[in-house]
Tab-separated table of C-alpha atoms and ligand atoms in Angstrom:
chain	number	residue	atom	x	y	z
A	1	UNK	CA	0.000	0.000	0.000
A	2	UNK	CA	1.364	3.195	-0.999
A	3	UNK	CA	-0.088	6.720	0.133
A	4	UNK	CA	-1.232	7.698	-2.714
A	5	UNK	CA	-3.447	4.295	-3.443
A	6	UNK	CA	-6.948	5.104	-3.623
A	7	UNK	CA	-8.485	1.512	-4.244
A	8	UNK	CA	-10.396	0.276	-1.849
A	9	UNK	CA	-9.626	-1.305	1.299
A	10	UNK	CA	-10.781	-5.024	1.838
A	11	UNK	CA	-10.937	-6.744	4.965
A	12	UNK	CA	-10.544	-10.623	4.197
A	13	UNK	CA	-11.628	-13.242	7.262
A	14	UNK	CA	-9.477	-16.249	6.541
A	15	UNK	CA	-9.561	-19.526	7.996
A	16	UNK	CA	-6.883	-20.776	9.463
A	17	UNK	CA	-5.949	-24.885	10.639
A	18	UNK	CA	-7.265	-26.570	13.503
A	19	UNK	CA	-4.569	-28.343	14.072
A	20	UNK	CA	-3.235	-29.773	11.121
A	21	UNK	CA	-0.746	-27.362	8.913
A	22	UNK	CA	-1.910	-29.355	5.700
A	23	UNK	CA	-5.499	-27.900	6.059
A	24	UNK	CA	-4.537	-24.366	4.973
A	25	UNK	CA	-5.635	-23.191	2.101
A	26	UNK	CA	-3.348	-22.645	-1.049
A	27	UNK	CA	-5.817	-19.144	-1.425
A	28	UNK	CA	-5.434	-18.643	2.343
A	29	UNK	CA	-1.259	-18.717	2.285
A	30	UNK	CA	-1.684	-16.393	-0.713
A	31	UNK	CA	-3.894	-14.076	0.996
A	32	UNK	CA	-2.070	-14.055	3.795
A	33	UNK	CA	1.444	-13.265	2.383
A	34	UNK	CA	-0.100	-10.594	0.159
A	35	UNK	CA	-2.121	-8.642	2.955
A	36	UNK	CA	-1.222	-4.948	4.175
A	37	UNK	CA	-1.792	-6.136	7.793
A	38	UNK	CA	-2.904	-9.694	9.096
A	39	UNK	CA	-5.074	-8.840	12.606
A	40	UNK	CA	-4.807	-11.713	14.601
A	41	UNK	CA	-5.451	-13.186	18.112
A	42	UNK	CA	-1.629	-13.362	19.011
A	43	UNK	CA	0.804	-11.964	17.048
A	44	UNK	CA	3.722	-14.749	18.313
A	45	UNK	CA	1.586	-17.494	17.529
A	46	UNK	CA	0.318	-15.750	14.015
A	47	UNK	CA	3.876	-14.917	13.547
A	48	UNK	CA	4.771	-18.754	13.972
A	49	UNK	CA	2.416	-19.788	11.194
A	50	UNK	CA	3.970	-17.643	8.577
A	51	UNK	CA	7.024	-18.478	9.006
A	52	UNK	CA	6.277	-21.990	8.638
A	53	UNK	CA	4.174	-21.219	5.836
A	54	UNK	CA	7.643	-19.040	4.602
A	55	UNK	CA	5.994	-15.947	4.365
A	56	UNK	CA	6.335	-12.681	5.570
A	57	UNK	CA	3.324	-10.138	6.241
A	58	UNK	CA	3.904	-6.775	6.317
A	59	UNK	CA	2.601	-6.295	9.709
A	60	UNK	CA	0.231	-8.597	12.232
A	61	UNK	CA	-1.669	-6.370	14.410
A	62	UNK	CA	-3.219	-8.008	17.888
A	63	UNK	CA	-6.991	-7.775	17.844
A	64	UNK	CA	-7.963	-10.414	20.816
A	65	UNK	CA	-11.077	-10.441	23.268
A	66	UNK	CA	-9.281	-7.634	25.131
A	67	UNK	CA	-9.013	-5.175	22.911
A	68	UNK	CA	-10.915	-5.647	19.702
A	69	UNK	CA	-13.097	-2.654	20.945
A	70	UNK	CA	-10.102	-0.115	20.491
A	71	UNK	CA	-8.862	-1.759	17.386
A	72	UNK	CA	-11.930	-0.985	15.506
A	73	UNK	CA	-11.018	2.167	14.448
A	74	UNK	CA	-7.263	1.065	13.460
A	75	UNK	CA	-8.989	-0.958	11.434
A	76	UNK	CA	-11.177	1.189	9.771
A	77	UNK	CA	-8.359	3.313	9.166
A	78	UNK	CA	-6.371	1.032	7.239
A	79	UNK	CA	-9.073	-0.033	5.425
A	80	UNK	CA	-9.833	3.814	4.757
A	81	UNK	CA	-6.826	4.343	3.237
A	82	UNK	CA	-6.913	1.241	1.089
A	83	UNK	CA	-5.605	-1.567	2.760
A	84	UNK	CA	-6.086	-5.027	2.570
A	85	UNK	CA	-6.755	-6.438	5.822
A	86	UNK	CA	-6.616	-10.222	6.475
A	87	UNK	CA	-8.351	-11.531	9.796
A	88	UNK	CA	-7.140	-14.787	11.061
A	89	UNK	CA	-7.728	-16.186	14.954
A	90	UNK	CA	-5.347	-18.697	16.702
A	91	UNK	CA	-7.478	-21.861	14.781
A	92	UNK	CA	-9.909	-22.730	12.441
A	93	UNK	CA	-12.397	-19.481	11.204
A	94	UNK	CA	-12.412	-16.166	12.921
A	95	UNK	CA	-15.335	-15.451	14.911
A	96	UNK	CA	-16.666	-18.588	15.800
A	97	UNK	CA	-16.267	-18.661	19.511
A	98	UNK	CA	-13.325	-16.001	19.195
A	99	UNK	CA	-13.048	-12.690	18.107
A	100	UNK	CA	-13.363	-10.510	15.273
A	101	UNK	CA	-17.099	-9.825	15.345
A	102	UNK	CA	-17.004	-6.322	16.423
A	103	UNK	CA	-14.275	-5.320	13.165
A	104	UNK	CA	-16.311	-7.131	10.895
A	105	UNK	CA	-19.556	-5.532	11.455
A	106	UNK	CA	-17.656	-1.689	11.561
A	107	UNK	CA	-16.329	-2.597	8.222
A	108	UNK	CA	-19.609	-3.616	6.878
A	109	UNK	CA	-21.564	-0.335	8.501
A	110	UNK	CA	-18.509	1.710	6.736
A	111	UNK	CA	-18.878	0.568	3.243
A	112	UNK	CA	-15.653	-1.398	3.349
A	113	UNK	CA	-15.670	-4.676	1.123
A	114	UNK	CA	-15.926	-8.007	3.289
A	115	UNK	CA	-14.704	-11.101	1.543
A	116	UNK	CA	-13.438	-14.608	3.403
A	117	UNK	CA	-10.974	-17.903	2.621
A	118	UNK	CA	-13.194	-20.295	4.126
A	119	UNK	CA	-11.754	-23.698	5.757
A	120	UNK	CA	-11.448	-25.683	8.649
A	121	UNK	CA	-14.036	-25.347	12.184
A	122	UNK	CA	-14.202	-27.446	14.425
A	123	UNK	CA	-17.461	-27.039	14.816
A	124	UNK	CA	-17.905	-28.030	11.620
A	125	UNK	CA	-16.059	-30.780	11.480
A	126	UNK	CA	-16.873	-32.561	14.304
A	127	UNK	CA	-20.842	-32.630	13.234
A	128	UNK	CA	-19.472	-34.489	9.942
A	129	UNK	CA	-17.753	-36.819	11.824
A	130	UNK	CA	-20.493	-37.511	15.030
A	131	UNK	CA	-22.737	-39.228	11.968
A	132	UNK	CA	-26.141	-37.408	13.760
A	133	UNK	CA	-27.465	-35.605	11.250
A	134	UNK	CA	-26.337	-32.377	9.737
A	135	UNK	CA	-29.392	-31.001	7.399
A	136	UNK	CA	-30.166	-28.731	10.586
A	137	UNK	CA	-27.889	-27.928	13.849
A	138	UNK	CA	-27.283	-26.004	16.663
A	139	UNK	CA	-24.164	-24.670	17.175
A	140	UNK	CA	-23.416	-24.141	21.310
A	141	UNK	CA	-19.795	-23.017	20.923
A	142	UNK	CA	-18.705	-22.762	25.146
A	143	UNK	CA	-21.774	-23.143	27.438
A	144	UNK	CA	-22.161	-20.792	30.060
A	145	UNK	CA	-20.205	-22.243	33.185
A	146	UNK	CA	-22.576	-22.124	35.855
A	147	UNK	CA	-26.157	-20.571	37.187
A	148	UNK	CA	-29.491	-19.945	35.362
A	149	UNK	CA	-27.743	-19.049	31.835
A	150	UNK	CA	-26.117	-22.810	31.771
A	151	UNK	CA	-29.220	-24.901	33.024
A	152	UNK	CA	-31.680	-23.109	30.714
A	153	UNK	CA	-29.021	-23.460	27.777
A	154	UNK	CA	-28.924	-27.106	29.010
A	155	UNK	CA	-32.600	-27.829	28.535
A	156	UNK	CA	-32.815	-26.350	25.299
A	157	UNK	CA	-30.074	-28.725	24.369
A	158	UNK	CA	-32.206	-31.514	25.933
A	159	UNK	CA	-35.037	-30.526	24.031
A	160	UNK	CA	-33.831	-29.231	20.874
A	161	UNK	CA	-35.057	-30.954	17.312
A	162	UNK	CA	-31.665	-30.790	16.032
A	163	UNK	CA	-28.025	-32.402	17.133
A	164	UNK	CA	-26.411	-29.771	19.381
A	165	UNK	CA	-22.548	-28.803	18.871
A	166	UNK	CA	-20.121	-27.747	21.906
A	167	UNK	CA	-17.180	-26.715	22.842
A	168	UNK	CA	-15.552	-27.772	25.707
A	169	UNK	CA	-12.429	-27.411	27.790
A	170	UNK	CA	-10.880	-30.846	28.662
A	171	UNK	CA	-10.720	-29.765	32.476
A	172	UNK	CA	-14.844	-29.344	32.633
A	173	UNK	CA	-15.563	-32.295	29.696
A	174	UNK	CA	-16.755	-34.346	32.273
A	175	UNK	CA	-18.770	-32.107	34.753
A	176	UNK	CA	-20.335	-30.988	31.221
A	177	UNK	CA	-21.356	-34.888	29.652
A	178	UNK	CA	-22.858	-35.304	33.626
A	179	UNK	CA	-24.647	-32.090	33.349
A	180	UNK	CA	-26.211	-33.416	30.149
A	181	UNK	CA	-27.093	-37.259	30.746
A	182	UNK	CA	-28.704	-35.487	33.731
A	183	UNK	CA	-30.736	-33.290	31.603
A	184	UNK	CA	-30.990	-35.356	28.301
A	185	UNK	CA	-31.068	-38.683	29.908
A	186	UNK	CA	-28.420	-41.077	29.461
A	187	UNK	CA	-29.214	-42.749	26.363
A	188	UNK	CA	-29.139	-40.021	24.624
A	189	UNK	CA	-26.432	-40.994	21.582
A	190	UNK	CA	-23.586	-37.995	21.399
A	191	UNK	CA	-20.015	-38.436	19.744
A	192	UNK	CA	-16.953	-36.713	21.423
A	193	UNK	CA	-14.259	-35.217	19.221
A	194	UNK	CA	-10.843	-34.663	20.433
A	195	UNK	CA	-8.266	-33.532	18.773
A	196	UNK	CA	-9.605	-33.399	15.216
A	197	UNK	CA	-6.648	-33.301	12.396
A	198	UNK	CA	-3.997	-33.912	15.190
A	199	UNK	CA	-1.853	-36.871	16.045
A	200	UNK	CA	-3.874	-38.345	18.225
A	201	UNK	CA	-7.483	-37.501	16.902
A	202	UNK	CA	-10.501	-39.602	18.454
A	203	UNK	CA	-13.965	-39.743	17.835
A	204	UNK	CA	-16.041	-41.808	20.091
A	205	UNK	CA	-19.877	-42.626	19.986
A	206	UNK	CA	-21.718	-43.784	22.506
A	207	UNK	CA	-24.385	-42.543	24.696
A	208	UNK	CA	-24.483	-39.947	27.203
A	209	UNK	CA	-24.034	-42.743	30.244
A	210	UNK	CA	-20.791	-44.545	28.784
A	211	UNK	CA	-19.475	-40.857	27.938
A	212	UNK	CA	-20.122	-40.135	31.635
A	213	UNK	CA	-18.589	-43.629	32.747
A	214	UNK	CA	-15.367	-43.054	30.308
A	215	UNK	CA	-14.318	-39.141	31.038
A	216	UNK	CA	-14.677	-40.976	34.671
A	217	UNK	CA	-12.287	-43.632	34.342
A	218	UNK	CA	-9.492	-41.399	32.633
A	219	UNK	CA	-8.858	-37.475	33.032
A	220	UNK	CA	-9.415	-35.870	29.035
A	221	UNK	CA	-6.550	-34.181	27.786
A	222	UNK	CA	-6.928	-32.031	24.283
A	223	UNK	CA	-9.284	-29.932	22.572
A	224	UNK	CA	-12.832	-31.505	22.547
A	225	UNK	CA	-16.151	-30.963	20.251
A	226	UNK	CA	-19.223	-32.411	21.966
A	227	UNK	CA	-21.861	-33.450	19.012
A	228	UNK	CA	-25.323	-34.499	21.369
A	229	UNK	CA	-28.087	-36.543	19.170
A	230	UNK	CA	-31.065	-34.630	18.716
A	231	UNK	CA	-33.855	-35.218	21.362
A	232	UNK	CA	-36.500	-38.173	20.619
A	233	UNK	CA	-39.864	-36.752	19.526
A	234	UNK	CA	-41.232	-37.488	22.880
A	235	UNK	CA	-38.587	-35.565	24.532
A	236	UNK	CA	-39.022	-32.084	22.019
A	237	UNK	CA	-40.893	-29.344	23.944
A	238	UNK	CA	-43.678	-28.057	21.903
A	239	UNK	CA	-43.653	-24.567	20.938
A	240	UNK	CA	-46.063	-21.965	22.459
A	241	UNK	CA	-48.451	-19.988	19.868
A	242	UNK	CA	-46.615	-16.591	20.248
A	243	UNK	CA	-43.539	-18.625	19.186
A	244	UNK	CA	-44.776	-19.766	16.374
A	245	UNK	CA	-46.525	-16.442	15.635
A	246	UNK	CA	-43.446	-14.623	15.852
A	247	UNK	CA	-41.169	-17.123	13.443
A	248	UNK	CA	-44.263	-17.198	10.828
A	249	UNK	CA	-44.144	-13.479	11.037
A	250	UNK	CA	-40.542	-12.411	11.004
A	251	UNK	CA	-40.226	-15.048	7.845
A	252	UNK	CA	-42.485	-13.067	5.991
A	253	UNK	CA	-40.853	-9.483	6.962
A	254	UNK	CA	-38.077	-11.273	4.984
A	255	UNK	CA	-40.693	-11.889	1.768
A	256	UNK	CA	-41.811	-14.964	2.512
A	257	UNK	CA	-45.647	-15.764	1.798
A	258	UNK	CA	-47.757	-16.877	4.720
A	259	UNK	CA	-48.545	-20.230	3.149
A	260	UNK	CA	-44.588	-20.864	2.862
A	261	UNK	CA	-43.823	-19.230	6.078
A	262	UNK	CA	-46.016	-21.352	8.028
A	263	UNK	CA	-44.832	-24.557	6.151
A	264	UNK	CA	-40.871	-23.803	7.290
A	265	UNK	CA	-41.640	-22.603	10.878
A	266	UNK	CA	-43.748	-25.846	10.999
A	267	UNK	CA	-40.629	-27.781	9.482
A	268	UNK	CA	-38.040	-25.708	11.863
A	269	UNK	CA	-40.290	-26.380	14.925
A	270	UNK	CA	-42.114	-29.429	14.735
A	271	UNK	CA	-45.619	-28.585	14.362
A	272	UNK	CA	-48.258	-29.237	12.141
A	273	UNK	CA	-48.128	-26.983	8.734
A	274	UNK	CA	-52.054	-26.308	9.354
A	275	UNK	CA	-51.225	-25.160	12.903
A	276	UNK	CA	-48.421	-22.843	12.076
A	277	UNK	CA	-50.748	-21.386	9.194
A	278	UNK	CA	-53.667	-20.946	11.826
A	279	UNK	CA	-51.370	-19.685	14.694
A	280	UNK	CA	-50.191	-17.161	12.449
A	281	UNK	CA	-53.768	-15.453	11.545
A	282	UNK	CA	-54.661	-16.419	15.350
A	283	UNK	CA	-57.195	-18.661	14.791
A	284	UNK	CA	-55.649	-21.433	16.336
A	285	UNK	CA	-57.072	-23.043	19.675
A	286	UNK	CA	-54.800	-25.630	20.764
B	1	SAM	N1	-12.624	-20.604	15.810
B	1	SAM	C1	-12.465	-22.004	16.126
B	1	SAM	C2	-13.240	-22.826	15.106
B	1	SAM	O1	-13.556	-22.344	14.030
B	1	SAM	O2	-13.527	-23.973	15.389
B	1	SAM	C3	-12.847	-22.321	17.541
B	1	SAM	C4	-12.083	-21.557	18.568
B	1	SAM	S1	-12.538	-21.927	20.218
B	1	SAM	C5	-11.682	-20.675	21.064
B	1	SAM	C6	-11.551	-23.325	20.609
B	1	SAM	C7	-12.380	-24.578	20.845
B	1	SAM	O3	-12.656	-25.203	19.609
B	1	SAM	C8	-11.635	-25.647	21.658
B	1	SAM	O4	-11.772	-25.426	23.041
B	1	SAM	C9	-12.338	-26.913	21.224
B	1	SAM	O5	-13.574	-27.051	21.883
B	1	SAM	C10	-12.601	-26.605	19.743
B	1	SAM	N2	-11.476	-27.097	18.917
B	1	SAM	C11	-10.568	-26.368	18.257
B	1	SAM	N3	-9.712	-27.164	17.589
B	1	SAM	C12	-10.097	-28.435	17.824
B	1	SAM	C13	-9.620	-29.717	17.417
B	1	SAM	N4	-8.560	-29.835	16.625
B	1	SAM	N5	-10.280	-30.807	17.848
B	1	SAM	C14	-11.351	-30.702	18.656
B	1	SAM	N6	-11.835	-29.518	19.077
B	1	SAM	C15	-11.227	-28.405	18.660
């Protein structure tokens, strides 16, 4: 970037590996080696990528949990004056569960263009490996640790239609599977994914009980992706007429007829297609 460049600034998210080097993108190196500035969680860790990629950016700039707030309007900045701007956190794609949010959306509001290298997740890739279902999902990322926020996030899991994806630090992987047979039951069928890419990458299946009896028997060590089975129909909570009201209506604020509307809410939440349709003129009387 020279001072006088007037093109536009980009701000590129880029994936990054999950553990295994390979898994970066021949796009992403070249993105990365080209950009103005590379904003990244940690700039020694960043810094330790590139060089085993063999490249050289011009300059990393920290933007981590701490202080992605102030960095916003660095960021704009460069971007003002016609940078290109990669984003990268420590693994897998910026955002998910780490930061980068906050300089995304400021870029958008400002006009900025906002372009990505997709790749690895491990969010991602543990649902393809857990084998329970991926046409819908929930993604969990970290529950909350304690209190009212993690037991009602807990009981959605329990009840939710869809399988249910979670990070989890090895130290609280087994208070967490406990927490969960307790509130899905123990047969409930959930796959944990450790290490994914790495060395020593696992994926077990079982149900909620053995996971319980196994993290029991032998202290987890690694990064971990919980995948939980969707809840059996029996278990689903059904959902209350101003919920459905709501979903039929905000899908047609986004152009959606009624008739199609109802027919996806009733998909999304389990109901009868009739229902939704009635719900949503409220002239339902379940
Ligand atoms: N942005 C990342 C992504 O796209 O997946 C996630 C970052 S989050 C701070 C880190 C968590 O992701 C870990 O605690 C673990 O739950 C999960 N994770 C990351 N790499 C993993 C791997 N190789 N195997 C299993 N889980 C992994």
């Amino acid at each position: 970037m020279t001072a006088g460049d007037r093109s536009p600034g980009e701000l590129v998210i880029v994936a990054t590996p999950i553990g295994n080097i390979g898994d970066l993108s021949p796009r992403a190196a070249a993105t990365l080696g080209e950009a103005d500035v590379v904003c990244c969680e940690d700039t020694r860790h960043t810094g330790q990528l590139l060089a085993r990629l063999g490249l050289r950016a011009s300059r990393l700039l920290s933007v981590h949990a701490h202080n992605e707030r102030e960095r916003v309007a660095e960021v704009l900045e460069l971007l003002e004056r016609g940078a290109r701007v990669a984003l990268v956190s420590d693994a897998g794609t910026p955002t998910v569960s780490d930061p980068g949010e906050r300089v995304i959306s400021a870029a958008i509001a400002a006009g900025h263009k906002v372009t990505t290298v997709p790749g690895p997740s491990a969010a991602v890739s543990a649902l393809v490996v857990a084998g329970l279902g991926t046409a819908r999902w929930r993604f969990e990322g970290f529950l909350p640790r304690r209190g009212t926020d993690r037991a009602k996030r807990l009981g959605e899991i329990a009840a939710a239609p869809h399988p249910s994806v979670i990070y989890e630090a090895p130290q609280r992987l087994s208070s967490t599977l406990q927490d969960l047979a307790d509130r899905c039951g123990g047969d409930r069928k959930v796959a944990v994914c450790r290490e994914l890419t790495k060395r020593f990458e696992e994926t077990w299946h079982g149900t909620l009980a053995e996971a319980c009896e196994r993290s029991a028997a032998s202290a987890a060590r690694g990064e971990h992706v919980l995948v939980v089975a969707a809840a059996p129909a029996e278990q689903r909570s059904s959902p209350s007429q101003g919920e459905v009201q709501s979903a039929v209506a905000s899908r047609m604020s986004a152009g959606a007829s009624r008739r199609q509307a109802a027919a996806d809410v009733a998909a999304d939440l389990g109901v009868p297609k009739r229902f939704a349709y009635e719900t949503s003129l409220g002239r339902s009387d379940r």
